[in-house]
PDB file of C-alpha atoms in Angstrom:
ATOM      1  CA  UNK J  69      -3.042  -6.734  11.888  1.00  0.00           C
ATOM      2  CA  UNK J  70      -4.447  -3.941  13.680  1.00  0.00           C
ATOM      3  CA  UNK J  71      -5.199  -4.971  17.095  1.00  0.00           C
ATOM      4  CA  UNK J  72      -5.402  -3.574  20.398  1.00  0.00           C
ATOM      5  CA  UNK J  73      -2.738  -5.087  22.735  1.00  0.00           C
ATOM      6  CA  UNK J  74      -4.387  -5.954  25.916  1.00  0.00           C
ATOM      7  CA  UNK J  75      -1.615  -4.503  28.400  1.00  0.00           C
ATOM      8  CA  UNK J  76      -1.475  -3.079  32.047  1.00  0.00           C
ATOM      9  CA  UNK J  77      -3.238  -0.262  33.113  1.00  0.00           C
ATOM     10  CA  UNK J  78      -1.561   2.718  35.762  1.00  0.00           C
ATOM     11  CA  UNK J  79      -2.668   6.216  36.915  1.00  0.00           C
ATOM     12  CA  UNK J  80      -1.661   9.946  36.300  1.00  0.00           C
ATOM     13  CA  UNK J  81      -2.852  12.709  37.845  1.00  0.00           C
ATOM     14  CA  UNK J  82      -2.877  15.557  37.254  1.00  0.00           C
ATOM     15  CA  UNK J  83      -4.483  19.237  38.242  1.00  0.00           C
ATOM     16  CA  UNK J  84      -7.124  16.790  40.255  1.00  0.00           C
ATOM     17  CA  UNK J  85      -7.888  14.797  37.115  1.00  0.00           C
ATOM     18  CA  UNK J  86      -6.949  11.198  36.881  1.00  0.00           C
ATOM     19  CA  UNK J  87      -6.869   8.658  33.843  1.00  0.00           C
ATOM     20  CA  UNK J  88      -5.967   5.171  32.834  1.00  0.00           C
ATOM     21  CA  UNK J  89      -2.126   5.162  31.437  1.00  0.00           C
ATOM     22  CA  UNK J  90      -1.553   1.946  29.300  1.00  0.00           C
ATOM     23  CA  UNK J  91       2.108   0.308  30.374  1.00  0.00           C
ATOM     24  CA  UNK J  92       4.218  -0.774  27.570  1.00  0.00           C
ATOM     25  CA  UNK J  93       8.005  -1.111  27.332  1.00  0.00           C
ATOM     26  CA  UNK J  94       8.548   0.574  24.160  1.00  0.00           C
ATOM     27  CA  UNK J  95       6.620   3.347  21.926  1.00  0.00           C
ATOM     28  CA  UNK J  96       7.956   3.300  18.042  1.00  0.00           C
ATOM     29  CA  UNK J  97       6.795   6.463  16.124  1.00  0.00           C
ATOM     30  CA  UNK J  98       7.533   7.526  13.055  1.00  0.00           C
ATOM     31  CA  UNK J  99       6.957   9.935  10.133  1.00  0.00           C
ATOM     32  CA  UNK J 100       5.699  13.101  11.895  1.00  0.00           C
ATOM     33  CA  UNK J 101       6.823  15.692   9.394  1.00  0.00           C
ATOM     34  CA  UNK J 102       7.007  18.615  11.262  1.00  0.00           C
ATOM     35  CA  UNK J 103       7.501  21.486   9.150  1.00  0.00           C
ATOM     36  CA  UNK J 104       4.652  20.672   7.016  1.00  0.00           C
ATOM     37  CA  UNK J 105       1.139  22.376   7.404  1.00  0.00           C
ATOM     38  CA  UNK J 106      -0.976  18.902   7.438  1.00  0.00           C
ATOM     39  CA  UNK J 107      -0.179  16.628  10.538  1.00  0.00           C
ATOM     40  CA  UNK J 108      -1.393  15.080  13.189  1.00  0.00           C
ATOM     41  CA  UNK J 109       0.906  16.233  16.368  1.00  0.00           C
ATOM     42  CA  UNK J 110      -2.005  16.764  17.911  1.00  0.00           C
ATOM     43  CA  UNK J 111      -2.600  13.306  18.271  1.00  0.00           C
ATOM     44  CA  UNK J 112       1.080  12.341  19.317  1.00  0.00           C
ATOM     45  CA  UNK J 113       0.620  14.189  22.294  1.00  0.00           C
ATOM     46  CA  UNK J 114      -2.211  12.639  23.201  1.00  0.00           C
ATOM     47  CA  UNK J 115      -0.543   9.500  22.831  1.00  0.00           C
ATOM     48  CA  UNK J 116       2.274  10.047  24.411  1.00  0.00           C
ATOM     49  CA  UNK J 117      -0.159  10.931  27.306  1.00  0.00           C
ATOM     50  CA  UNK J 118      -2.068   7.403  27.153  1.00  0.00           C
ATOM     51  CA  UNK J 119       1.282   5.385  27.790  1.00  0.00           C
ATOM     52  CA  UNK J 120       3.786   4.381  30.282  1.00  0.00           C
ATOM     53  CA  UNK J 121       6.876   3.093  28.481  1.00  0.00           C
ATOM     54  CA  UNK J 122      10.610   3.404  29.442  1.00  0.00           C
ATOM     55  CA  UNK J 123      11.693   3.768  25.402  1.00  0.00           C
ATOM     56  CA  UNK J 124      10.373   6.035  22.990  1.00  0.00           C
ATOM     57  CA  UNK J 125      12.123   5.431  19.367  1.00  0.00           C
ATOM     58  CA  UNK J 126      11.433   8.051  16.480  1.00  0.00           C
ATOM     59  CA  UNK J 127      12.130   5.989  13.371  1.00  0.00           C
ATOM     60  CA  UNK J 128      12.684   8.897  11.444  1.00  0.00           C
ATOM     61  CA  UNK J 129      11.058  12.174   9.706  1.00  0.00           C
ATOM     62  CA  UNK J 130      10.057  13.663  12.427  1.00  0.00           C
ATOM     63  CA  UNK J 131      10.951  16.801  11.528  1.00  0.00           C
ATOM     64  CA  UNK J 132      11.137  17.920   7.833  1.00  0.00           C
ATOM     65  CA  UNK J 133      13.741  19.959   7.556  1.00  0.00           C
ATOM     66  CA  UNK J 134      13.650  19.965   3.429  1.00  0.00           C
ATOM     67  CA  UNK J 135       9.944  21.883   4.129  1.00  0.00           C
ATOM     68  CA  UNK J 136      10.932  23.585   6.587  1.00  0.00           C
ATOM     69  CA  UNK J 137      13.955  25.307   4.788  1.00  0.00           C
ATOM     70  CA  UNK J 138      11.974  25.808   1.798  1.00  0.00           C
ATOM     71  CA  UNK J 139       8.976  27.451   3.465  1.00  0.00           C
ATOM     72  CA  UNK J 140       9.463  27.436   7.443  1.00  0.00           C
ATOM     73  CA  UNK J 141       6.094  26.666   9.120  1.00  0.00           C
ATOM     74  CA  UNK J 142       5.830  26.842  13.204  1.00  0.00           C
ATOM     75  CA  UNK J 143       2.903  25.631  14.787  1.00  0.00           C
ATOM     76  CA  UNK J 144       2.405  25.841  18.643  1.00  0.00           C
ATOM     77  CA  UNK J 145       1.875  22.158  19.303  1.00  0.00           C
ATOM     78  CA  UNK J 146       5.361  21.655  17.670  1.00  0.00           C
ATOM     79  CA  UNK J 147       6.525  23.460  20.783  1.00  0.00           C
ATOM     80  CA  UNK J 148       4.182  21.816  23.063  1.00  0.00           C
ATOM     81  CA  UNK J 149       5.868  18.466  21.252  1.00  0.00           C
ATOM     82  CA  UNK J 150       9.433  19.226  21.752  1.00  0.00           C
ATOM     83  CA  UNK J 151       8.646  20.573  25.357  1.00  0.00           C
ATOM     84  CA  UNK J 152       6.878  16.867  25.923  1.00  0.00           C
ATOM     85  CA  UNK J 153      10.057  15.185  24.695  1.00  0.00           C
ATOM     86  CA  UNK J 154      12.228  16.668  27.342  1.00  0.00           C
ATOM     87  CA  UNK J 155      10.019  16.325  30.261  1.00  0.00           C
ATOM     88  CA  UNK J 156       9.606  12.264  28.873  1.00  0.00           C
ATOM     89  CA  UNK J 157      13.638  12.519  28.929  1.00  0.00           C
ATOM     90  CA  UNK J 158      13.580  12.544  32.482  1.00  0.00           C
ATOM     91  CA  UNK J 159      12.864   8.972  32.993  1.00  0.00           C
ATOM     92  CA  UNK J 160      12.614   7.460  29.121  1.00  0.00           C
ATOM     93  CA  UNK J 161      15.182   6.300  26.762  1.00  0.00           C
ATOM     94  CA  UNK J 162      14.961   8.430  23.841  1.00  0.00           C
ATOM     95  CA  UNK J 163      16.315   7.797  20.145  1.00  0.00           C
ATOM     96  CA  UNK J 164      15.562   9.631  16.935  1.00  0.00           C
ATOM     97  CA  UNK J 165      16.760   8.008  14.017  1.00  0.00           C
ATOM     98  CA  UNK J 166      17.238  10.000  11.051  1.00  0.00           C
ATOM     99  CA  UNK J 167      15.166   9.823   7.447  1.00  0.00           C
ATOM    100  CA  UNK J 168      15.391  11.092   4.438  1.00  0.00           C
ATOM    101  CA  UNK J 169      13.727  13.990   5.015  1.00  0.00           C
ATOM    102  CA  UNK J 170      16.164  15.207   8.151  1.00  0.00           C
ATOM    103  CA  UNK J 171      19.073  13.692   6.269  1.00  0.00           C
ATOM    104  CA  UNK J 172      21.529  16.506   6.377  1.00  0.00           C
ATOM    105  CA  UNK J 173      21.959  15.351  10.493  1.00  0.00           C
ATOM    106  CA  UNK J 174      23.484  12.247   8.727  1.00  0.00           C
ATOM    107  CA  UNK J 175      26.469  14.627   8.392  1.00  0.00           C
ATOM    108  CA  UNK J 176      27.029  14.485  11.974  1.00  0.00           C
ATOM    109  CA  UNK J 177      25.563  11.316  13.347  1.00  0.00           C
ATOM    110  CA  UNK J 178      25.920   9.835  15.930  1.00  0.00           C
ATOM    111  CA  UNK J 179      25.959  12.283  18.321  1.00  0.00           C
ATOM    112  CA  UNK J 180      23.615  13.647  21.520  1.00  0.00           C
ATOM    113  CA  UNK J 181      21.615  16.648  22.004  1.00  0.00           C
ATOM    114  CA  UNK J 182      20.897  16.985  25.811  1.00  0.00           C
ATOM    115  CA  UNK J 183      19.169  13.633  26.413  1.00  0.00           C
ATOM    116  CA  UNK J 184      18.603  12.907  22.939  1.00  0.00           C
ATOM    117  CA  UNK J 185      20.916   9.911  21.230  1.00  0.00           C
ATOM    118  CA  UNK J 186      20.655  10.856  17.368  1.00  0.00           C
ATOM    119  CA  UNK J 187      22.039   8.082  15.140  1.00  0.00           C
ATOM    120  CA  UNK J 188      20.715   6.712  11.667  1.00  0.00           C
ATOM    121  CA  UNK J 189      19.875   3.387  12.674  1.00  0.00           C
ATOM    122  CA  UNK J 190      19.653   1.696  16.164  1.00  0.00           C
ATOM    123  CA  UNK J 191      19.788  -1.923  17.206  1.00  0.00           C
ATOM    124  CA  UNK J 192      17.608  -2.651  19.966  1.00  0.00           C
ATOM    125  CA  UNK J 193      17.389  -6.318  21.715  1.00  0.00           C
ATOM    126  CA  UNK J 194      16.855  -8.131  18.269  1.00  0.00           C
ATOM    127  CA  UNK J 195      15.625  -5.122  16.173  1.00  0.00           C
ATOM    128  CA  UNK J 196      16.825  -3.522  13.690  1.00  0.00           C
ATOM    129  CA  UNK J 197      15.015   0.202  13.846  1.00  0.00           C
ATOM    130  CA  UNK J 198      16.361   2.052  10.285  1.00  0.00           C
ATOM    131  CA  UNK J 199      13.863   4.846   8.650  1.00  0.00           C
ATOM    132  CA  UNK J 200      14.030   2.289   5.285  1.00  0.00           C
ATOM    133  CA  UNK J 201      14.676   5.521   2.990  1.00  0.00           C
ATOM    134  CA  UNK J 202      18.424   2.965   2.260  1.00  0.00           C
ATOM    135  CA  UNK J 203      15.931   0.657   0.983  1.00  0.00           C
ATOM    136  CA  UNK J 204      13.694   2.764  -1.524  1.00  0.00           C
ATOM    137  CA  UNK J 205      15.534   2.735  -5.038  1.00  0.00           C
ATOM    138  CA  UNK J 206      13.284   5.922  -6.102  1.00  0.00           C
ATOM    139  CA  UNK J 207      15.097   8.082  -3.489  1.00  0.00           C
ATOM    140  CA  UNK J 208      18.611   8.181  -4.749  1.00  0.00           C
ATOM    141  CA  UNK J 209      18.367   6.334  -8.304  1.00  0.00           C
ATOM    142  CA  UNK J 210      15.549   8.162  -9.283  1.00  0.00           C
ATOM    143  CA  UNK J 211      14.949  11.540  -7.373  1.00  0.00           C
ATOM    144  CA  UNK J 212      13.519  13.494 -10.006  1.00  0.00           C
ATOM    145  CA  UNK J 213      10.428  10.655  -9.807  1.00  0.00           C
ATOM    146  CA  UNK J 214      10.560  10.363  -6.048  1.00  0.00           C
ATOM    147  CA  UNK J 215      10.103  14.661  -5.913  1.00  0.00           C
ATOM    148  CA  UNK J 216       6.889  14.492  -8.586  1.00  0.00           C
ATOM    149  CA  UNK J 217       5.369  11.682  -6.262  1.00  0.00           C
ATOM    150  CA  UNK J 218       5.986  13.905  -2.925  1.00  0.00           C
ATOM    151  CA  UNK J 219       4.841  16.867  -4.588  1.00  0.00           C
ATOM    152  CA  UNK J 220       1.419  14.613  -5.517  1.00  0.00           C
ATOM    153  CA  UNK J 221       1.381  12.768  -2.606  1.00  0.00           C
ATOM    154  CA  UNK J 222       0.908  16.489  -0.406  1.00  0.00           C
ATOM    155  CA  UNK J 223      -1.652  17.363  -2.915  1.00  0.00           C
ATOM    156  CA  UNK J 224      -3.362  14.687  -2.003  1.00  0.00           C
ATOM    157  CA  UNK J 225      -3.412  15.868   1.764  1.00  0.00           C
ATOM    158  CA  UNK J 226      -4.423  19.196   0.644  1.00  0.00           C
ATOM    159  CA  UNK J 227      -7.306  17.682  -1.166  1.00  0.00           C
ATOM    160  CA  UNK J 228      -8.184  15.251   1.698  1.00  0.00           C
ATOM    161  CA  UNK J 229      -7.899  18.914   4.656  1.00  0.00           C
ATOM    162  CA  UNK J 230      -9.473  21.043   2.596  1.00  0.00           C
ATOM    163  CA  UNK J 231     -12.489  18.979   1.647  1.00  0.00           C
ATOM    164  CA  UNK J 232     -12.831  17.055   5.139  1.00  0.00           C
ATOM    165  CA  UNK J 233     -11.839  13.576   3.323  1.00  0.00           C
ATOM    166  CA  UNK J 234      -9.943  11.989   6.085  1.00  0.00           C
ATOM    167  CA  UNK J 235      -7.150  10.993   4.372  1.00  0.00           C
ATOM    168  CA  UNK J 236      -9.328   8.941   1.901  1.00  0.00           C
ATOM    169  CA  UNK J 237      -7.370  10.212  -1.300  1.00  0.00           C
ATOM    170  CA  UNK J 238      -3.721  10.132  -0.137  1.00  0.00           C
ATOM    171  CA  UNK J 239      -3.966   6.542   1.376  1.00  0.00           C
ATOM    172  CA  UNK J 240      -5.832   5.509  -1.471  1.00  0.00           C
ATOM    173  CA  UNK J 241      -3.360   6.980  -4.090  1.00  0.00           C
ATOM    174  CA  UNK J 242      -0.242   6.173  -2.246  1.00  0.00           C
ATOM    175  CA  UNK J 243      -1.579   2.273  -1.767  1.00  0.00           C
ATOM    176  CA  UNK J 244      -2.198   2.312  -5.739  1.00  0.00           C
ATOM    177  CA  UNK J 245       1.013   3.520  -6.986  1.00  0.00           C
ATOM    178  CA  UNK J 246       3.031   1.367  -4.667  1.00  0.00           C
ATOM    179  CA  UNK J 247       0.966  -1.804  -5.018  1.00  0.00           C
ATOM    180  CA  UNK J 248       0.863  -1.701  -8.881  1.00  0.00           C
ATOM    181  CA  UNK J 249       4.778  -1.491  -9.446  1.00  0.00           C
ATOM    182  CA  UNK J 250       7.733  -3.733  -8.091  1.00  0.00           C
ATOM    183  CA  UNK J 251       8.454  -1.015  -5.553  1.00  0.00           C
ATOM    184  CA  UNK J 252       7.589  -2.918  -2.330  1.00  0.00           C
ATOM    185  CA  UNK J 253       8.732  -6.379  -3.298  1.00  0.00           C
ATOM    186  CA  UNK J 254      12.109  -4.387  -3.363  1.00  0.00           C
ATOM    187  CA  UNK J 255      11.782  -2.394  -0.317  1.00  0.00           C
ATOM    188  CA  UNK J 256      10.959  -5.655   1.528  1.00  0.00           C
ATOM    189  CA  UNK J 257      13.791  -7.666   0.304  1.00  0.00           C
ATOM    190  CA  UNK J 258      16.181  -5.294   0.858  1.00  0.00           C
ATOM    191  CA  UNK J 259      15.064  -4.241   3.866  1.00  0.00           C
ATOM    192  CA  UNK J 260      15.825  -8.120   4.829  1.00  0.00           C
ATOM    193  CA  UNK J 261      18.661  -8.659   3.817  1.00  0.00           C
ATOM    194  CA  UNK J 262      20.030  -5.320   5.381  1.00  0.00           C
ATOM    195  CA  UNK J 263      18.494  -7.074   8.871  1.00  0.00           C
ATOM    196  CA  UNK J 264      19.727 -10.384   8.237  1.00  0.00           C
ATOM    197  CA  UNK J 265      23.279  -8.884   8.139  1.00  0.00           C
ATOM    198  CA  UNK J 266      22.863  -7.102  11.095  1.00  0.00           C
ATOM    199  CA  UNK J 267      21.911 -10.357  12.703  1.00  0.00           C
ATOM    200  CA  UNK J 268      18.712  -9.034  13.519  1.00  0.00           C
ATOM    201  CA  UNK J 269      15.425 -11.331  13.630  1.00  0.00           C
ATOM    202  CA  UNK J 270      13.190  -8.231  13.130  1.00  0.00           C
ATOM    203  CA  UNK J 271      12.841  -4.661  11.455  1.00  0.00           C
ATOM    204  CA  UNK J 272      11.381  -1.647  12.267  1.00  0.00           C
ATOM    205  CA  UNK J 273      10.633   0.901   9.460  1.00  0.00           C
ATOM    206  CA  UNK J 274       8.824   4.107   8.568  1.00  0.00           C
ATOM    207  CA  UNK J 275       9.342   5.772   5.186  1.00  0.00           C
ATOM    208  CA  UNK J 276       6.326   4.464   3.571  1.00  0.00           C
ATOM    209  CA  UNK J 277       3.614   5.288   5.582  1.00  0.00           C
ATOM    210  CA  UNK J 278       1.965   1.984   5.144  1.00  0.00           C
ATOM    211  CA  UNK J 279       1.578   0.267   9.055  1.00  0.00           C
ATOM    212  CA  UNK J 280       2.071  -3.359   8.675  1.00  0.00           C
ATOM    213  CA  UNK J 281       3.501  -5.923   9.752  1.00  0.00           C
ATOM    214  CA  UNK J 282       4.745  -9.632   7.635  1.00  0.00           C
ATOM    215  CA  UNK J 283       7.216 -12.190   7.259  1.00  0.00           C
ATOM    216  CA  UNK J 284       9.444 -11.958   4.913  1.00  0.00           C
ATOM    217  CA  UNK J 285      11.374 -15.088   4.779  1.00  0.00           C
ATOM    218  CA  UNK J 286      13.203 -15.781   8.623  1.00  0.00           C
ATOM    219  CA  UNK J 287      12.854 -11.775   9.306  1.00  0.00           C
ATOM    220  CA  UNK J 288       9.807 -10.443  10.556  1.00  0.00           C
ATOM    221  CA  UNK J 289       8.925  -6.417   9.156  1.00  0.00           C
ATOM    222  CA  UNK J 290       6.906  -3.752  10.814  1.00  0.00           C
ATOM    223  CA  UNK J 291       6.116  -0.364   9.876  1.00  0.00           C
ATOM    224  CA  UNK J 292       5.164   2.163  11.682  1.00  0.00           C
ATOM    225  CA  UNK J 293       2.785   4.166   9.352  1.00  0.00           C
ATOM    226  CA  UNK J 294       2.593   7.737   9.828  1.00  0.00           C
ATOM    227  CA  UNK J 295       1.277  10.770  11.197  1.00  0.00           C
ATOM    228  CA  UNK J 296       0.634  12.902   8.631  1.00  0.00           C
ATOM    229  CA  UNK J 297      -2.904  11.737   6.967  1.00  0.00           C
ATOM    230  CA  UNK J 298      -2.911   8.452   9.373  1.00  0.00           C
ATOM    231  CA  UNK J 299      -1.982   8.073  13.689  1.00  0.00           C
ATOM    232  CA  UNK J 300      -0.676   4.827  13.262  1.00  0.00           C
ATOM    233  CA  UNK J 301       2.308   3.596  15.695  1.00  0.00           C
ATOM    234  CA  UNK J 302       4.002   0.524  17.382  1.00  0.00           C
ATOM    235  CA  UNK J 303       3.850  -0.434  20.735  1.00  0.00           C
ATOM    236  CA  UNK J 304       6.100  -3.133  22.582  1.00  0.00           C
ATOM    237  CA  UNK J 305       4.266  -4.601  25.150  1.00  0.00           C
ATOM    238  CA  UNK J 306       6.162  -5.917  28.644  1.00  0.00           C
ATOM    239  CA  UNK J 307       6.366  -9.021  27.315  1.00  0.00           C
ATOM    240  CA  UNK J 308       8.465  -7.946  24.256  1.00  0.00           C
ATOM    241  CA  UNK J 309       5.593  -8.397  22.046  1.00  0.00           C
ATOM    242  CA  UNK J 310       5.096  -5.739  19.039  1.00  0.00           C
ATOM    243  CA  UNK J 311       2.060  -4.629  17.944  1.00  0.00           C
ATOM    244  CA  UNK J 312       0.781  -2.525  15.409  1.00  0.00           C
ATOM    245  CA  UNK J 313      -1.477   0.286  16.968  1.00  0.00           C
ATOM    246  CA  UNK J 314      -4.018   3.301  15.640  1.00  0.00           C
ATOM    247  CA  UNK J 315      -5.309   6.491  17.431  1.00  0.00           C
ATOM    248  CA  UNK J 316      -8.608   7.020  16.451  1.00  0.00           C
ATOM    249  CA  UNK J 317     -10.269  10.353  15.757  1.00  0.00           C
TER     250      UNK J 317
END
């Protein structure tokens, strides 16, 4: 269900220019992968830029630290990113919960940096925001499968940059393999009950970088997608409504 919330419009200025800002309550992004050399930061920003909202909640992955300690990669819009995160911190609640990816700050969590709450999961009004790595059984019963799928799955984005594919391989593979095996009927129930006993009536994910969002028995799910081969996010609107959003190129 991706549709375009219809949602109040402000102003910014600035250097003379003005544009339309879109007011939300809440901005939910996830899976940014910093670190890695195919992503779509460039995008973020420009998001970031298109909303008002008073909470910004990065549902984990956002930086890949297991990339970047194997082969550091800096790009100037990661700066231009961090340096847009504390100028939002001014007047915006943010929280960056941790994935699997950035999981060695799980040896320290919860704790602040600056503005910046960092915990591994968050409970927000009736929402349970987790990155849903807990949920995938590949990831800690069977790493050595989880690591030959990553290693394919960035292939895949290699294949899709170099040859101007638009991320029509990696969706396409990633979609397949999951769809074909019992993986998501397990993520999803697990990723209800974990809600449930949090006495929470939704959950936010990333993780898989599929965006969706379904009911799964008396919980509803969303996921944020990604922004590596996709610019997919979630948006809560003013009236607490969520809804599933896409920056197109």
């Amino acid at each position: 269900q991706k549709t375009r919330c219809r949602t109040q419009q402000g102003h910014r200025q600035t250097n003379g220019a003005t544009w339309n800002m879109v007011k939300v309550k809440s901005l939910f992004i996830s899976d940014l992968h910093i670190g890695v050399k195919h992503n779509n930061v460039k995008a973020l920003l420009e998001i970031l830029d298109d909303y008002e909202f008073e909470n910004l909640f990065l549902v984990g992955d956002i930086i890949d630290m297991t990339k970047i300690a194997r082969k550091p990669r800096w790009k100037k819009s990661y700066g231009k990113f961090f340096k847009k995160l504390i100028d939002l911190s001014a007047n915006t609640n943010i929280i960056y919960i941790t994935g699997n990816h950035d999981h060695v700050l799980r040896e320290f969590t919860p704790f602040n940096i600056g503005p910046f709450k960092i915990v591994d999961e968050y409970v927000y009004k009736d929402i349970l925001l987790i990155h849903g790595d807990k949920f995938d059984r590949l990831v800690y019963q069977r790493k050595w499968l989880y690591m030959f799928g990553s290693f394919g799955y960035d292939f895949m984005i290699w294949l899709d940059d170099t040859f101007n594919m638009k991320g029509v391989l990696s969706k396409k593979a990633k979609r397949i393999t999951k769809k074909t095996s019992n993986y998501l009927n397990d993520f999803y129930e697990t990723a209800r009950r974990y809600a449930k006993s949090k006495k929470c009536s939704k959950i936010v994910c990333g993780h898989t970088h599929m965006q969706e969002w379904r009911k799964i028995k008396d919980i509803n799910y969303y996921n944020c997608g990604d922004f590596r081969e996709s610019s997919t996010y979630i948006i809560e609107k003013l009236d607490g409504t969520l809804c599933l959003e896409v920056k197109y190129e």
